[in-house]
Amino acid sequence: MLIEIPELLNPAQLQKIHELLEGAKFVDGKLTAGMAAERVKHNEELEQKPELLQRLYRILMASLGHNARFRSFALPYRVADFIFARYQPGMRYGDHVDDPIMGGGKFRTDVSMTVFLNEPDSYEGGELVIRTPFGDQKVKLAAGSAVVYPSRSVHHVAEVTRGERLVALTWMQSFVRDPGQRELLFELDQAREHLLRTAPDEEHTKAVDRSYANLLRMWADL
Ligand code: NI
């Protein structure tokens, strides 16, 4: 299952990110690719300038921390530093699964995230295509919106034929490693939130709330 996070970044955050990236230098994305990815990866990534990256991370991490839909779906435990990737005409990233372990061997990647930074009508192609048992899902979202999906999914980025695709990417270890269990918890959490808003004093609301807490306790892996 994949979900969209509409307006993860507000217009002011998006504008600040664009200001920070203006004139920044991008380098060949193969420099950070593993052996298998290197053969299919054709993009560019923001060069490692610690001060610039820290300012960008602060904006993105604050928006993640405040987003209830993201937290409910991903149940993030450890989140990797964002990477900023750029695709110009002719660039693409062929089918792959993301690296299983990141952060110098410190954590497992369960959930992948792409934050779209350019408006979809400003470039052609560049869809994120996620292969699922029910067919390919093509994702190309408004600037500031994000998609979150299981890191084990095979996916690719279609070739950009006009304009520029600019995205921020991150990966995270979830408190719950199994995508099916995360999906169930996400749905139950939505029902729980609704009941807590509309019928906070009902016994069945309390039962759903307790069940959510205890299922998360049963499945959480720390
Ligand atoms: Ni990927």
Tab-separated table of C-alpha atoms and ligand atoms in Angstrom:
chain	number	residue	atom	x	y	z
A	1	MET	CA	0.000	0.000	0.000
A	2	LEU	CA	1.159	3.505	-0.737
A	3	ILE	CA	-0.367	6.706	0.528
A	4	GLU	CA	-0.151	10.310	-0.507
A	5	ILE	CA	0.546	13.073	1.996
A	6	PRO	CA	-1.015	16.177	0.460
A	7	GLU	CA	0.646	19.498	1.331
A	8	LEU	CA	3.335	18.028	3.534
A	9	LEU	CA	5.136	21.323	2.949
A	10	ASN	CA	3.257	24.599	3.136
A	11	PRO	CA	3.920	27.295	0.492
A	12	ALA	CA	6.362	29.165	2.769
A	13	GLN	CA	8.407	26.009	3.457
A	14	LEU	CA	8.407	25.132	-0.230
A	15	GLN	CA	9.562	28.601	-1.175
A	16	LYS	CA	12.350	28.503	1.420
A	17	ILE	CA	13.566	25.157	0.065
A	18	HIS	CA	13.620	26.563	-3.475
A	19	GLU	CA	15.566	29.605	-2.276
A	20	LEU	CA	18.111	27.385	-0.558
A	21	LEU	CA	18.489	25.157	-3.630
A	22	GLU	CA	18.773	28.031	-6.067
A	23	GLY	CA	22.217	27.911	-7.644
A	24	ALA	CA	23.232	24.879	-5.554
A	25	LYS	CA	25.503	22.363	-7.220
A	26	PHE	CA	24.237	18.895	-8.125
A	27	VAL	CA	26.524	15.924	-8.808
A	28	ASP	CA	26.095	12.551	-10.533
A	29	GLY	CA	23.714	10.360	-8.509
A	30	LYS	CA	25.792	7.265	-9.258
A	31	LEU	CA	28.200	8.426	-6.536
A	32	THR	CA	25.723	7.293	-3.857
A	33	ALA	CA	24.347	4.242	-5.654
A	34	GLY	CA	24.948	0.635	-4.659
A	35	MET	CA	26.265	-1.855	-7.225
A	36	ALA	CA	22.881	-2.829	-8.637
A	37	ALA	CA	21.437	0.679	-8.574
A	38	GLU	CA	24.489	2.177	-10.293
A	39	ARG	CA	23.529	0.500	-13.572
A	40	VAL	CA	20.011	1.946	-13.651
A	41	LYS	CA	20.424	5.286	-11.852
A	42	HIS	CA	20.636	8.323	-14.105
A	43	ASN	CA	20.022	11.455	-12.056
A	44	GLU	CA	21.824	14.133	-10.077
A	45	GLU	CA	21.992	14.751	-6.356
A	46	LEU	CA	22.703	17.830	-4.306
A	47	GLU	CA	26.375	17.935	-3.358
A	48	GLN	CA	27.294	17.399	0.288
A	49	LYS	CA	27.398	20.895	1.795
A	50	PRO	CA	26.708	20.274	5.492
A	51	GLU	CA	25.475	23.780	6.314
A	52	LEU	CA	23.017	23.932	3.416
A	53	LEU	CA	21.821	20.390	4.087
A	54	GLN	CA	21.188	21.153	7.774
A	55	ARG	CA	18.940	24.066	6.842
A	56	LEU	CA	17.016	21.906	4.383
A	57	TYR	CA	16.699	19.020	6.870
A	58	ARG	CA	15.288	21.333	9.525
A	59	ILE	CA	12.408	22.402	7.280
A	60	LEU	CA	11.593	18.868	6.158
A	61	MET	CA	11.934	17.200	9.557
A	62	ALA	CA	9.674	19.815	11.147
A	63	SER	CA	7.004	19.170	8.530
A	64	LEU	CA	7.275	15.390	9.050
A	65	GLY	CA	7.016	15.757	12.810
A	66	HIS	CA	3.801	17.761	12.515
A	67	ASN	CA	2.073	15.514	9.999
A	68	ALA	CA	-0.338	13.104	11.712
A	69	ARG	CA	-1.203	11.190	8.524
A	70	PHE	CA	2.479	10.499	7.833
A	71	ARG	CA	3.177	9.403	11.409
A	72	SER	CA	0.125	7.134	11.495
A	73	PHE	CA	1.070	5.385	8.249
A	74	ALA	CA	4.863	5.145	8.624
A	75	LEU	CA	5.181	4.808	12.424
A	76	PRO	CA	8.701	6.229	12.033
A	77	TYR	CA	11.417	5.086	14.421
A	78	ARG	CA	14.559	6.309	12.660
A	79	VAL	CA	14.529	8.638	9.667
A	80	ALA	CA	17.507	9.015	7.308
A	81	ASP	CA	18.823	12.389	6.225
A	82	PHE	CA	17.034	13.608	3.117
A	83	ILE	CA	18.644	13.408	-0.313
A	84	PHE	CA	17.767	16.008	-2.956
A	85	ALA	CA	17.595	14.588	-6.467
A	86	ARG	CA	17.213	16.321	-9.801
A	87	TYR	CA	16.224	14.806	-13.135
A	88	GLN	CA	16.777	16.804	-16.291
A	89	PRO	CA	15.646	15.751	-19.772
A	90	GLY	CA	16.941	12.267	-20.619
A	91	MET	CA	17.386	11.273	-16.947
A	92	ARG	CA	15.565	8.377	-15.286
A	93	TYR	CA	16.034	5.716	-12.623
A	94	GLY	CA	15.301	2.137	-13.713
A	95	ASP	CA	13.557	-0.576	-11.681
A	96	HIS	CA	15.138	-1.209	-8.277
A	97	VAL	CA	14.423	-1.772	-4.611
A	98	ASP	CA	15.953	0.684	-2.157
A	99	ASP	CA	19.022	-0.217	-0.079
A	100	PRO	CA	17.949	-2.417	2.861
A	101	ILE	CA	20.241	-0.826	5.446
A	102	MET	CA	21.229	2.822	5.710
A	103	GLY	CA	22.925	5.295	7.987
A	104	GLY	CA	26.256	3.432	8.105
A	105	GLY	CA	24.545	0.152	9.098
A	106	LYS	CA	22.513	1.747	11.861
A	107	PHE	CA	19.023	1.055	10.610
A	108	ARG	CA	16.796	-0.965	8.329
A	109	THR	CA	14.712	0.752	5.666
A	110	ASP	CA	11.026	-0.186	5.890
A	111	VAL	CA	9.386	2.878	4.385
A	112	SER	CA	10.475	5.123	1.496
A	113	MET	CA	9.301	8.668	0.898
A	114	THR	CA	9.421	11.035	-2.078
A	115	VAL	CA	8.560	14.702	-1.580
A	116	PHE	CA	7.777	16.450	-4.870
A	117	LEU	CA	9.295	19.939	-5.076
A	118	ASN	CA	8.365	21.089	-8.599
A	119	GLU	CA	4.844	21.481	-9.958
A	120	PRO	CA	3.805	18.509	-12.132
A	121	ASP	CA	2.959	20.643	-15.168
A	122	SER	CA	6.451	22.182	-15.181
A	123	TYR	CA	8.000	18.914	-16.441
A	124	GLU	CA	7.006	15.987	-18.619
A	125	GLY	CA	7.618	12.375	-17.582
A	126	GLY	CA	9.302	11.802	-14.239
A	127	GLU	CA	6.490	9.741	-12.717
A	128	LEU	CA	7.428	7.528	-9.803
A	129	VAL	CA	6.148	4.109	-10.903
A	130	ILE	CA	5.621	1.602	-8.105
A	131	ARG	CA	5.003	-1.993	-9.131
A	132	THR	CA	2.324	-3.640	-6.994
A	133	PRO	CA	0.542	-7.018	-7.227
A	134	PHE	CA	-2.409	-5.058	-8.641
A	135	GLY	CA	-0.452	-3.333	-11.377
A	136	ASP	CA	1.785	-0.306	-11.708
A	137	GLN	CA	0.894	2.805	-9.730
A	138	LYS	CA	2.128	6.038	-11.262
A	139	VAL	CA	2.671	8.935	-8.907
A	140	LYS	CA	3.357	12.556	-9.821
A	141	LEU	CA	2.125	14.960	-7.167
A	142	ALA	CA	1.759	18.683	-6.579
A	143	ALA	CA	4.813	20.536	-5.285
A	144	GLY	CA	4.944	20.093	-1.502
A	145	SER	CA	3.060	16.778	-1.495
A	146	ALA	CA	4.664	13.417	-0.769
A	147	VAL	CA	4.179	9.709	-1.348
A	148	VAL	CA	5.111	7.033	1.181
A	149	TYR	CA	5.488	3.342	0.264
A	150	PRO	CA	7.150	0.130	1.466
A	151	SER	CA	10.881	0.168	0.683
A	152	ARG	CA	10.720	-3.417	-0.572
A	153	SER	CA	8.511	-2.398	-3.533
A	154	VAL	CA	10.116	-2.500	-6.966
A	155	HIS	CA	9.901	0.996	-8.425
A	156	HIS	CA	11.409	3.295	-11.032
A	157	VAL	CA	11.345	6.898	-12.147
A	158	ALA	CA	10.165	7.395	-15.727
A	159	GLU	CA	12.399	9.403	-18.042
A	160	VAL	CA	11.977	13.152	-17.885
A	161	THR	CA	11.448	14.514	-21.392
A	162	ARG	CA	10.998	18.224	-20.631
A	163	GLY	CA	11.668	20.511	-17.681
A	164	GLU	CA	13.107	19.402	-14.361
A	165	ARG	CA	11.946	16.913	-11.736
A	166	LEU	CA	13.163	17.971	-8.301
A	167	VAL	CA	12.439	15.795	-5.264
A	168	ALA	CA	13.513	15.219	-1.673
A	169	LEU	CA	13.858	11.570	-0.638
A	170	THR	CA	14.171	9.777	2.623
A	171	TRP	CA	13.933	6.303	4.090
A	172	MET	CA	13.019	5.169	7.545
A	173	GLN	CA	12.897	2.281	9.917
A	174	SER	CA	9.379	1.848	11.217
A	175	PHE	CA	8.370	0.698	14.677
A	176	VAL	CA	6.476	-2.029	12.763
A	177	ARG	CA	8.518	-3.752	10.072
A	178	ASP	CA	5.696	-5.644	8.305
A	179	PRO	CA	3.818	-3.554	5.683
A	180	GLY	CA	0.596	-5.550	6.200
A	181	GLN	CA	0.637	-4.863	9.937
A	182	ARG	CA	1.360	-1.171	9.327
A	183	GLU	CA	-1.559	-0.983	6.895
A	184	LEU	CA	-3.919	-2.546	9.435
A	185	LEU	CA	-2.737	-0.173	12.172
A	186	PHE	CA	-3.173	2.803	9.842
A	187	GLU	CA	-6.785	1.896	9.096
A	188	LEU	CA	-7.559	1.173	12.727
A	189	ASP	CA	-5.973	4.479	13.736
A	190	GLN	CA	-8.221	6.354	11.307
A	191	ALA	CA	-11.307	4.684	12.796
A	192	ARG	CA	-9.988	5.421	16.284
A	193	GLU	CA	-9.389	9.114	15.499
A	194	HIS	CA	-12.902	9.397	14.076
A	195	LEU	CA	-14.486	7.758	17.119
A	196	LEU	CA	-12.430	9.874	19.543
A	197	ARG	CA	-13.729	12.990	17.784
A	198	THR	CA	-17.364	11.988	17.360
A	199	ALA	CA	-18.108	9.680	20.292
A	200	PRO	CA	-15.357	10.134	22.876
A	201	ASP	CA	-17.317	8.747	25.826
A	202	GLU	CA	-18.680	5.593	24.213
A	203	GLU	CA	-17.437	2.232	25.483
A	204	HIS	CA	-16.711	0.993	21.934
A	205	THR	CA	-14.520	4.067	21.327
A	206	LYS	CA	-12.471	3.158	24.384
A	207	ALA	CA	-12.255	-0.458	23.213
A	208	VAL	CA	-10.963	0.579	19.769
A	209	ASP	CA	-8.497	2.988	21.369
A	210	ARG	CA	-7.153	0.263	23.687
A	211	SER	CA	-6.984	-2.259	20.864
A	212	TYR	CA	-4.922	0.136	18.770
A	213	ALA	CA	-2.494	0.764	21.629
A	214	ASN	CA	-2.141	-2.919	22.442
A	215	LEU	CA	-1.755	-4.034	18.817
A	216	LEU	CA	1.001	-1.465	18.376
A	217	ARG	CA	2.647	-2.746	21.570
A	218	MET	CA	2.357	-6.345	20.303
A	219	TRP	CA	3.967	-5.557	16.943
A	220	ALA	CA	6.402	-2.765	17.794
A	221	ASP	CA	10.010	-3.770	17.347
A	222	LEU	CA	12.591	-1.548	19.056
B	1	NI	NI	14.261	4.094	-5.046
